[in-house]
Short mmCIF file of C-alpha atoms in Angstrom, two decimals:
data_model
loop_
_atom_site.label_atom_id
_atom_site.label_comp_id
_atom_site.label_asym_id
_atom_site.label_seq_id
_atom_site.Cartn_x
_atom_site.Cartn_y
_atom_site.Cartn_z
CA MET A 1 -8.18 -22.25 3.81
CA LYS A 2 -11.87 -22.67 5.13
CA ILE A 3 -13.29 -25.90 6.00
CA LEU A 4 -17.11 -27.14 5.62
CA VAL A 5 -18.38 -28.44 9.87
CA ILE A 6 -21.87 -30.42 10.05
CA THR A 7 -23.93 -30.91 13.04
CA PRO A 8 -23.19 -34.54 14.51
CA SER A 9 -27.22 -34.38 13.68
CA LEU A 10 -26.38 -35.68 10.83
CA TYR A 11 -24.35 -38.10 11.05
CA LYS A 12 -27.29 -40.90 11.37
CA SER A 13 -28.52 -39.44 8.57
CA SER A 14 -25.38 -39.45 6.65
CA PRO A 15 -23.65 -42.76 7.53
CA SER A 16 -20.65 -42.15 4.59
CA LEU A 17 -19.28 -39.45 6.67
CA LEU A 18 -16.45 -40.32 9.31
CA THR A 19 -18.03 -41.40 13.08
CA PRO A 20 -15.49 -42.21 15.79
CA ASN A 21 -15.98 -45.98 14.90
CA HIS A 22 -14.69 -45.05 11.56
CA ILE A 23 -11.98 -43.52 12.48
CA PRO A 24 -9.06 -44.64 9.56
CA PRO A 25 -6.11 -46.80 10.30
CA HIS A 26 -3.72 -45.07 8.02
CA PHE A 27 -3.23 -41.64 7.06
CA SER A 28 -0.30 -41.13 4.74
CA ILE A 29 1.69 -38.38 5.43
CA HIS A 30 5.38 -37.39 3.05
CA LYS A 31 8.35 -38.71 4.32
CA ASN A 32 9.81 -35.33 4.97
CA PHE A 33 7.14 -33.68 7.39
CA PRO A 34 6.59 -36.08 9.90
CA SER A 35 5.80 -33.88 12.59
CA LEU A 36 2.77 -33.31 10.08
CA SER A 37 2.06 -36.95 11.55
CA ARG A 38 3.00 -35.56 14.73
CA SER A 39 -0.15 -32.55 14.46
CA PHE A 40 -2.26 -35.03 13.06
CA SER A 41 -2.34 -37.39 16.38
CA LEU A 42 -2.60 -34.72 18.23
CA PHE A 43 -5.50 -33.69 16.08
CA LYS A 44 -7.62 -36.53 17.15
CA GLN A 45 -6.67 -36.42 20.77
CA THR A 46 -8.47 -32.95 21.17
CA LYS A 47 -11.46 -34.50 19.38
CA LEU A 48 -12.07 -31.79 17.03
CA TYR A 49 -12.50 -34.20 13.57
CA ASN A 50 -16.02 -35.12 14.52
CA PRO A 51 -17.94 -32.80 13.59
CA MET A 52 -15.93 -32.32 10.33
CA ALA A 53 -15.92 -33.39 6.21
CA ALA A 54 -15.36 -32.66 3.30
CA CYS A 55 -18.45 -34.32 1.19
CA ILE A 56 -20.89 -36.86 0.95
CA ASP A 57 -20.92 -38.88 -2.07
CA THR A 58 -24.45 -38.56 -3.44
CA SER A 59 -25.93 -40.27 -6.09
CA ARG A 60 -27.68 -39.01 -9.24
CA THR A 61 -30.71 -38.42 -7.43
CA GLY A 62 -28.72 -36.85 -4.19
CA THR A 63 -29.69 -40.09 -1.75
CA ALA A 64 -26.50 -41.03 0.16
CA GLN A 65 -25.05 -44.46 -0.83
CA THR A 66 -25.19 -46.23 2.18
CA ASN A 67 -22.87 -48.90 1.10
CA PRO A 68 -20.49 -47.79 -1.06
CA LEU A 69 -18.25 -49.94 -2.80
CA PRO A 70 -14.41 -50.51 -2.18
CA ARG A 71 -12.28 -49.49 -4.81
CA ASN A 72 -10.26 -52.79 -4.11
CA PRO A 73 -13.27 -55.26 -3.89
CA ASN A 74 -11.14 -57.77 -1.45
CA ARG A 75 -10.44 -55.30 0.66
CA SER A 76 -12.60 -54.28 4.03
CA GLN A 77 -14.55 -51.58 4.56
CA THR A 78 -12.44 -50.81 7.11
CA ASP A 79 -9.71 -50.08 5.41
CA ASP A 80 -11.53 -48.04 2.82
CA ASN A 81 -12.26 -45.40 5.17
CA HIS A 82 -8.98 -44.40 4.28
CA TYR A 83 -9.70 -42.93 1.37
CA LYS A 84 -12.51 -41.14 3.12
CA PHE A 85 -10.56 -39.58 5.52
CA VAL A 86 -10.49 -35.16 5.52
CA ASN A 87 -8.11 -33.50 3.76
CA LEU A 88 -6.08 -32.11 6.69
CA CYS A 89 -2.66 -30.74 4.80
CA ARG A 90 -1.40 -28.09 5.69
CA PRO A 91 -2.05 -25.51 2.60
CA THR A 92 1.88 -24.27 1.87
CA TYR A 93 2.38 -28.43 1.50
CA SER A 94 -0.41 -29.46 -0.27
CA ASP A 95 1.38 -30.50 -3.01
CA GLN A 96 3.75 -33.18 -0.53
CA VAL A 97 1.39 -34.64 0.94
CA SER A 98 -0.67 -37.76 0.18
CA CYS A 99 -4.07 -36.45 0.21
CA LEU A 100 -7.00 -38.79 -1.03
CA PRO A 101 -10.70 -37.13 -1.74
CA ILE A 102 -13.60 -37.77 0.79
CA CYS A 103 -16.53 -38.87 -1.93
CA GLN A 104 -15.50 -39.87 -5.42
CA SER A 105 -17.33 -36.83 -7.07
CA PRO A 106 -16.57 -33.52 -5.47
CA ASN A 107 -19.05 -32.11 -7.29
CA GLN A 108 -21.87 -33.33 -5.72
CA PHE A 109 -23.23 -32.65 -2.05
CA THR A 110 -26.63 -33.17 -0.34
CA GLN A 111 -29.22 -30.68 0.67
CA THR A 112 -27.57 -30.13 4.39
CA ARG A 113 -24.67 -27.91 2.78
CA THR A 114 -27.32 -25.30 3.84
CA VAL A 115 -27.33 -25.86 7.20
CA VAL A 116 -23.42 -26.13 7.59
CA ASP A 117 -21.64 -23.00 8.85
CA TYR A 118 -17.38 -21.94 7.10
CA ILE A 119 -15.42 -21.56 9.66
CA GLU A 120 -11.85 -20.65 9.23
CA LYS A 121 -9.40 -23.15 9.98
CA LYS A 122 -7.65 -21.24 12.47
CA GLU A 123 -10.58 -22.15 15.53
CA TYR A 124 -9.71 -25.37 14.92
CA GLU A 125 -5.39 -25.39 14.94
CA VAL A 126 -4.29 -28.38 17.05
CA ASP A 127 -3.10 -26.63 20.25
CA LEU A 128 -0.07 -25.08 20.33
CA TRP A 129 0.78 -25.85 24.37
CA LEU A 130 0.30 -29.49 23.30
CA GLU A 131 2.36 -29.58 20.05
CA MET A 132 5.34 -28.05 21.78
CA GLN A 133 5.19 -30.70 24.55
CA GLU A 134 4.78 -33.52 21.96
CA GLU A 135 8.39 -31.86 20.39
CA ALA A 136 9.62 -31.21 24.25
CA ARG A 137 9.20 -34.89 24.64
CA LEU A 138 10.38 -36.20 20.88
CA ASP A 139 13.75 -33.87 22.16
CA VAL A 140 14.25 -35.52 25.32
CA ASP A 141 13.85 -38.71 23.91
CA GLN A 142 16.46 -37.91 21.11
CA GLU A 143 18.47 -36.26 24.15
CA PRO A 144 17.47 -38.16 27.43
CA ILE A 145 20.69 -35.69 28.97
CA LEU A 146 18.84 -32.75 28.06
CA SER A 147 15.52 -33.91 30.16
CA ASN A 148 15.79 -31.89 32.92
CA TYR A 149 16.19 -29.04 31.54
CA TYR A 150 13.19 -30.05 29.50
CA PHE A 151 10.90 -30.99 32.49
CA THR A 152 12.11 -28.04 33.70
CA SER A 153 11.21 -25.63 31.16
CA ILE A 154 7.91 -27.13 29.39
CA LEU A 155 7.04 -30.97 30.25
CA SER A 156 6.01 -29.61 34.12
CA HIS A 157 3.96 -26.70 32.96
CA ASN A 158 0.79 -26.82 32.50
CA SER A 159 0.38 -23.88 30.44
CA LEU A 160 2.90 -21.98 27.72
CA GLU A 161 1.83 -18.38 29.93
CA SER A 162 3.29 -20.43 32.85
CA ALA A 163 6.28 -21.93 31.07
CA LEU A 164 6.70 -18.67 29.50
CA ALA A 165 6.41 -16.47 32.64
CA ASN A 166 8.81 -19.28 34.30
CA HIS A 167 11.33 -19.34 31.44
CA LEU A 168 11.86 -15.31 30.80
CA SER A 169 12.62 -15.56 34.30
CA VAL A 170 15.29 -17.51 34.24
CA LYS A 171 16.66 -15.77 31.42
CA LEU A 172 16.70 -12.64 32.90
CA SER A 173 17.38 -12.77 36.22
CA HIS A 174 20.44 -12.32 37.99
CA SER A 175 22.66 -12.34 41.50
CA SER A 176 20.67 -8.87 43.19
CA LEU A 177 17.05 -9.48 41.42
CA PRO A 178 16.04 -13.10 41.57
CA SER A 179 13.95 -16.03 39.20
CA GLY A 180 11.33 -15.67 41.73
CA THR A 181 11.28 -12.41 42.26
CA LEU A 182 10.51 -11.96 38.06
CA VAL A 183 8.29 -15.46 37.45
CA ASP A 184 5.23 -13.86 39.89
CA ILE A 185 5.41 -10.56 38.05
CA PHE A 186 5.21 -12.05 34.67
CA LYS A 187 2.57 -14.51 35.51
CA GLY A 188 0.37 -11.53 37.46
CA VAL A 189 0.34 -9.95 33.98
CA LEU A 190 -0.36 -12.87 31.67
CA ALA A 191 -2.61 -14.28 33.79
CA GLU A 192 -4.86 -10.59 33.21
CA ASP A 193 -4.34 -10.45 30.06
CA GLN A 194 -5.25 -13.19 27.72
CA GLU A 195 -4.69 -10.86 24.58
CA ILE A 196 -0.72 -11.57 25.22
CA ILE A 197 -0.98 -15.04 25.12
CA ARG A 198 -2.42 -14.74 21.58
CA ALA A 199 0.04 -12.72 20.53
CA VAL A 200 2.57 -15.07 22.02
CA GLU A 201 0.73 -18.16 19.57
CA ASP A 202 1.20 -15.73 17.19
CA ASP A 203 4.88 -15.11 17.35
CA LEU A 204 5.40 -18.62 17.59
CA ARG A 205 3.70 -19.53 14.57
CA ALA A 206 5.32 -16.39 12.56
CA VAL A 207 9.15 -17.55 13.38
CA GLN A 208 8.26 -21.49 12.45
CA GLU A 209 6.57 -20.55 9.56
CA ARG A 210 9.06 -17.69 8.19
CA ASP A 211 12.65 -18.87 9.74
CA PRO A 212 13.60 -21.65 7.65
CA ALA A 213 16.18 -21.86 10.70
CA CYS A 214 13.44 -22.99 13.46
CA ILE A 215 12.81 -26.76 12.98
CA SER A 216 9.62 -26.76 15.79
CA TYR A 217 7.84 -24.54 18.25
CA VAL A 218 9.87 -25.19 21.11
CA HIS A 219 12.99 -24.84 19.89
CA CYS A 220 12.06 -21.32 18.98
CA PHE A 221 10.40 -20.92 22.45
CA LEU A 222 13.44 -21.87 24.21
CA HIS A 223 16.67 -20.90 22.28
CA PHE A 224 14.75 -17.97 20.03
CA LYS A 225 16.12 -14.58 21.76
CA GLY A 226 14.12 -12.09 19.23
CA PHE A 227 11.16 -14.52 20.21
CA LEU A 228 11.50 -14.22 23.20
CA ALA A 229 12.99 -10.68 24.07
CA CYS A 230 9.54 -9.54 22.18
CA GLN A 231 7.29 -11.16 24.30
CA ALA A 232 9.14 -9.83 27.46
CA HIS A 233 8.70 -6.49 25.67
CA ARG A 234 4.88 -7.33 25.92
CA VAL A 235 5.04 -7.53 29.71
CA ALA A 236 6.77 -4.15 30.11
CA HIS A 237 3.96 -2.62 27.90
CA ARG A 238 1.55 -3.86 30.20
CA LEU A 239 2.92 -2.85 32.83
CA TRP A 240 4.03 0.96 31.24
CA SER A 241 1.05 1.36 30.49
CA GLN A 242 -0.52 0.54 34.05
CA GLY A 243 1.69 3.71 35.44
CA ARG A 244 4.51 0.95 36.87
CA LYS A 245 7.07 2.32 34.70
CA VAL A 246 10.01 1.36 37.06
CA LEU A 247 9.48 -2.09 36.60
CA ALA A 248 8.99 -1.65 32.75
CA LEU A 249 12.36 -0.37 32.27
CA LEU A 250 13.91 -2.51 34.16
CA ILE A 251 13.03 -5.58 32.07
CA GLN A 252 13.43 -3.46 28.97
CA ASN A 253 17.04 -3.08 30.54
CA ARG A 254 17.74 -6.43 31.38
CA VAL A 255 16.38 -7.79 27.88
CA SER A 256 19.42 -5.42 26.86
CA GLU A 257 21.44 -6.77 28.57
CA VAL A 258 21.28 -10.34 27.49
CA PHE A 259 19.33 -10.09 24.10
CA ALA A 260 20.85 -7.51 22.74
CA VAL A 261 17.37 -6.38 22.09
CA ASP A 262 16.97 -2.68 22.93
CA ILE A 263 12.89 -2.31 22.56
CA HIS A 264 11.33 0.51 24.51
CA PRO A 265 8.54 -0.63 26.92
CA GLY A 266 6.09 2.48 25.33
CA ALA A 267 6.70 1.44 22.39
CA LYS A 268 3.96 -1.14 20.61
CA ILE A 269 3.96 -4.02 18.53
CA GLY A 270 1.56 -5.86 16.46
CA ARG A 271 1.27 -9.76 16.19
CA GLY A 272 2.98 -12.20 14.34
CA LEU A 273 6.03 -10.50 15.08
CA LEU A 274 9.67 -11.73 13.83
CA LEU A 275 12.72 -10.70 14.97
CA ASP A 276 15.02 -12.42 13.12
CA HIS A 277 18.57 -13.04 14.50
CA ALA A 278 17.93 -9.57 16.54
CA THR A 279 21.14 -8.67 17.50
CA GLY A 280 21.01 -5.05 17.84
CA VAL A 281 17.22 -4.59 16.95
CA VAL A 282 16.42 -0.80 18.63
CA VAL A 283 13.14 0.23 18.92
CA GLY A 284 12.20 3.52 20.44
CA GLU A 285 9.27 4.78 22.22
CA THR A 286 6.73 6.25 20.53
CA ALA A 287 7.61 3.53 17.31
CA VAL A 288 4.48 1.16 16.10
CA ILE A 289 5.22 -2.20 14.39
CA GLY A 290 1.72 -3.66 13.06
CA ASN A 291 0.50 -6.89 12.88
CA ASN A 292 2.90 -10.11 10.59
CA VAL A 293 5.99 -7.59 10.39
CA SER A 294 9.12 -9.17 9.74
CA ILE A 295 12.05 -7.34 10.95
CA LEU A 296 16.01 -8.68 11.23
CA HIS A 297 19.12 -7.67 13.38
CA ASN A 298 20.69 -4.53 13.78
CA VAL A 299 17.50 -2.47 12.22
CA THR A 300 17.01 1.15 14.00
CA LEU A 301 13.41 2.44 14.75
CA GLY A 302 14.79 5.76 16.44
CA GLY A 303 15.05 9.48 16.37
CA THR A 304 16.41 11.99 14.10
CA GLY A 305 17.49 13.65 17.76
CA LYS A 306 16.23 16.74 17.67
CA ALA A 307 12.53 15.53 17.77
CA SER A 308 10.23 15.49 20.73
CA GLY A 309 7.17 14.12 21.67
CA ASP A 310 5.61 11.75 18.74
CA ARG A 311 9.32 11.33 17.12
CA HIS A 312 9.68 7.36 15.73
CA PRO A 313 8.33 5.88 12.96
CA LYS A 314 5.02 3.71 12.27
CA ILE A 315 5.26 0.59 10.23
CA GLY A 316 2.26 -0.82 8.61
CA ASP A 317 1.17 -4.35 8.59
CA GLY A 318 2.97 -7.13 6.42
CA VAL A 319 5.99 -4.90 5.98
CA LEU A 320 9.65 -6.26 5.47
CA ILE A 321 12.89 -4.62 6.56
CA GLY A 322 16.50 -5.75 5.70
CA ALA A 323 19.19 -5.98 8.10
CA GLY A 324 21.24 -3.26 9.16
CA THR A 325 18.25 -0.89 8.29
CA CYS A 326 17.49 2.88 10.54
CA ILE A 327 14.33 4.48 9.87
CA LEU A 328 14.32 7.82 11.13
CA GLY A 329 11.83 9.87 12.33
CA ASN A 330 8.24 10.49 13.25
CA ILE A 331 7.34 8.90 9.19
CA ARG A 332 4.88 6.02 8.36
CA VAL A 333 6.08 2.58 6.41
CA GLY A 334 3.20 1.63 4.55
CA ASP A 335 1.26 -1.78 4.33
CA GLY A 336 3.38 -4.43 3.14
CA ALA A 337 6.18 -2.57 1.93
CA LYS A 338 9.86 -3.66 1.83
CA ILE A 339 12.77 -2.16 3.06
CA GLY A 340 16.15 -2.99 1.58
CA ALA A 341 19.48 -4.14 3.95
CA GLY A 342 21.49 -1.02 5.11
CA SER A 343 18.73 1.26 3.87
CA VAL A 344 18.74 4.85 5.17
CA VAL A 345 14.82 5.62 5.17
CA LEU A 346 13.68 9.63 6.26
CA LYS A 347 10.53 9.27 4.80
CA ASP A 348 7.09 8.36 4.13
CA VAL A 349 7.57 4.48 2.37
CA PRO A 350 4.25 4.34 0.09
CA PRO A 351 2.06 1.01 0.98
CA ARG A 352 3.23 -2.25 -1.05
CA THR A 353 6.12 -0.14 -2.71
CA THR A 354 10.22 -1.17 -2.37
CA ALA A 355 12.84 0.75 -0.82
CA VAL A 356 16.47 0.69 -0.65
CA GLY A 357 19.88 2.95 -0.53
CA ASN A 358 20.97 5.69 1.31
CA PRO A 359 18.97 7.57 1.46
CA ALA A 360 16.38 5.29 0.39
CA ARG A 361 14.85 5.58 -3.13
CA LEU A 362 11.80 3.68 -4.00
CA ILE A 363 12.41 1.14 -7.04
CA GLY A 364 10.26 2.66 -10.24
CA GLY A 365 10.69 6.00 -8.83
CA LYS A 366 8.73 8.04 -6.79
CA GLU A 367 6.33 9.06 -9.23
CA ASN A 368 5.16 5.13 -10.85
CA PRO A 369 6.73 3.01 -8.46
CA THR A 370 6.86 -0.77 -8.47
CA LYS A 371 4.17 -2.50 -6.61
CA LEU A 372 4.56 -5.61 -5.04
CA ASP A 373 1.89 -8.64 -5.46
CA LYS A 374 2.45 -10.16 -2.28
CA ILE A 375 3.02 -9.75 1.57
CA PRO A 376 7.21 -9.81 1.92
CA SER A 377 7.05 -10.06 5.62
CA LEU A 378 5.82 -12.99 4.48
CA THR A 379 7.50 -14.32 1.69
CA MET A 380 11.04 -13.12 3.55
CA ASP A 381 11.40 -12.17 -0.12
CA HIS A 382 15.02 -10.01 -0.42
CA THR A 383 15.45 -9.63 -3.35
CA SER A 384 13.25 -9.23 -5.82
CA HIS A 385 13.03 -5.84 -7.93
CA ILE A 386 15.75 -4.72 -6.23
CA THR A 387 18.07 -6.11 -8.15
CA GLU A 388 16.88 -4.21 -10.88
CA TRP A 389 17.86 -0.87 -8.72
CA SER A 390 21.47 -1.57 -10.33
CA ASP A 391 22.94 -3.08 -12.87
CA TYR A 392 25.98 -4.21 -10.65
CA VAL A 393 26.70 -7.78 -10.79
CA ILE A 394 29.34 -10.05 -9.50
#
């Protein structure tokens, strides 16, 4: 989704644009999505709404209407600004959020359109850390008995990296490995590599968007062991890359014991990764996992047992791997492919195809496999096309 950005200097020449003095008094949010209301309040706090507008209502002559009539003659001009507010809806919920036009004729624009820039929505998303703090406060309001836990884990920290370092150190510590030692390690790595924090944010969004069991970002951050195991691995991989292999292997071992997720610190993983349930996930040393991949529990990305060197699978972007799957050897699963649950994959899987079975076979056949038209890791659709593979019906 792209938005139109208009420079602040255009506010004076375009009175119909929203300004800080014309903040709408209302914002209609569907009752099933109260979190959007919280996101909007945070969005206003960041003051990012000032430079945004969808379009400028103009007359047929191309001049802006300085005094457009309200929809209801008895209503004040301030109330009428409610109908001019820019559409801030999430694309996925566009049919469930009240979205009112900013102008009466969306096809009319002033000449100022030639000086606007298009910017990806992602650059203007609400600060994730602010959203998590707001969610934590709401949770404390509902369950005051957890106030100390939320304060220690979220509310007492001034940044996502500080809270993550603290939370991981508490989870992975034991009597001979105090949390104080681990928190210094985690903070040091996170401070020197901001790419890890950006990957952490992408992972949080991935879980929230793809897992219907995730009720909030803070819920994922505190309680989803797949997410926590993934972030601990990012730190361990950084240490491994720096040659601090003993420390990296120590973190791997603790993650395996605490979260039941065994990812070798040498493995490379992308951003936007979802480890759903995560129990029993095993990833070998030379494995590579791309961006926006979804992996369910009891998945093994392993070697064949007889090869050395580069011996583990390479998983492309947007891949969905079902529960209980084994992918063995230095093979490649192409971008946008789907692996059915319980499959054993021993050969390359072409992009945008579905492989299922033991040994795995391509849906539609090897010569002309059925192509997927959507990214499976984002849709989380485990059954489409697979039902065509067998006529067995319960």
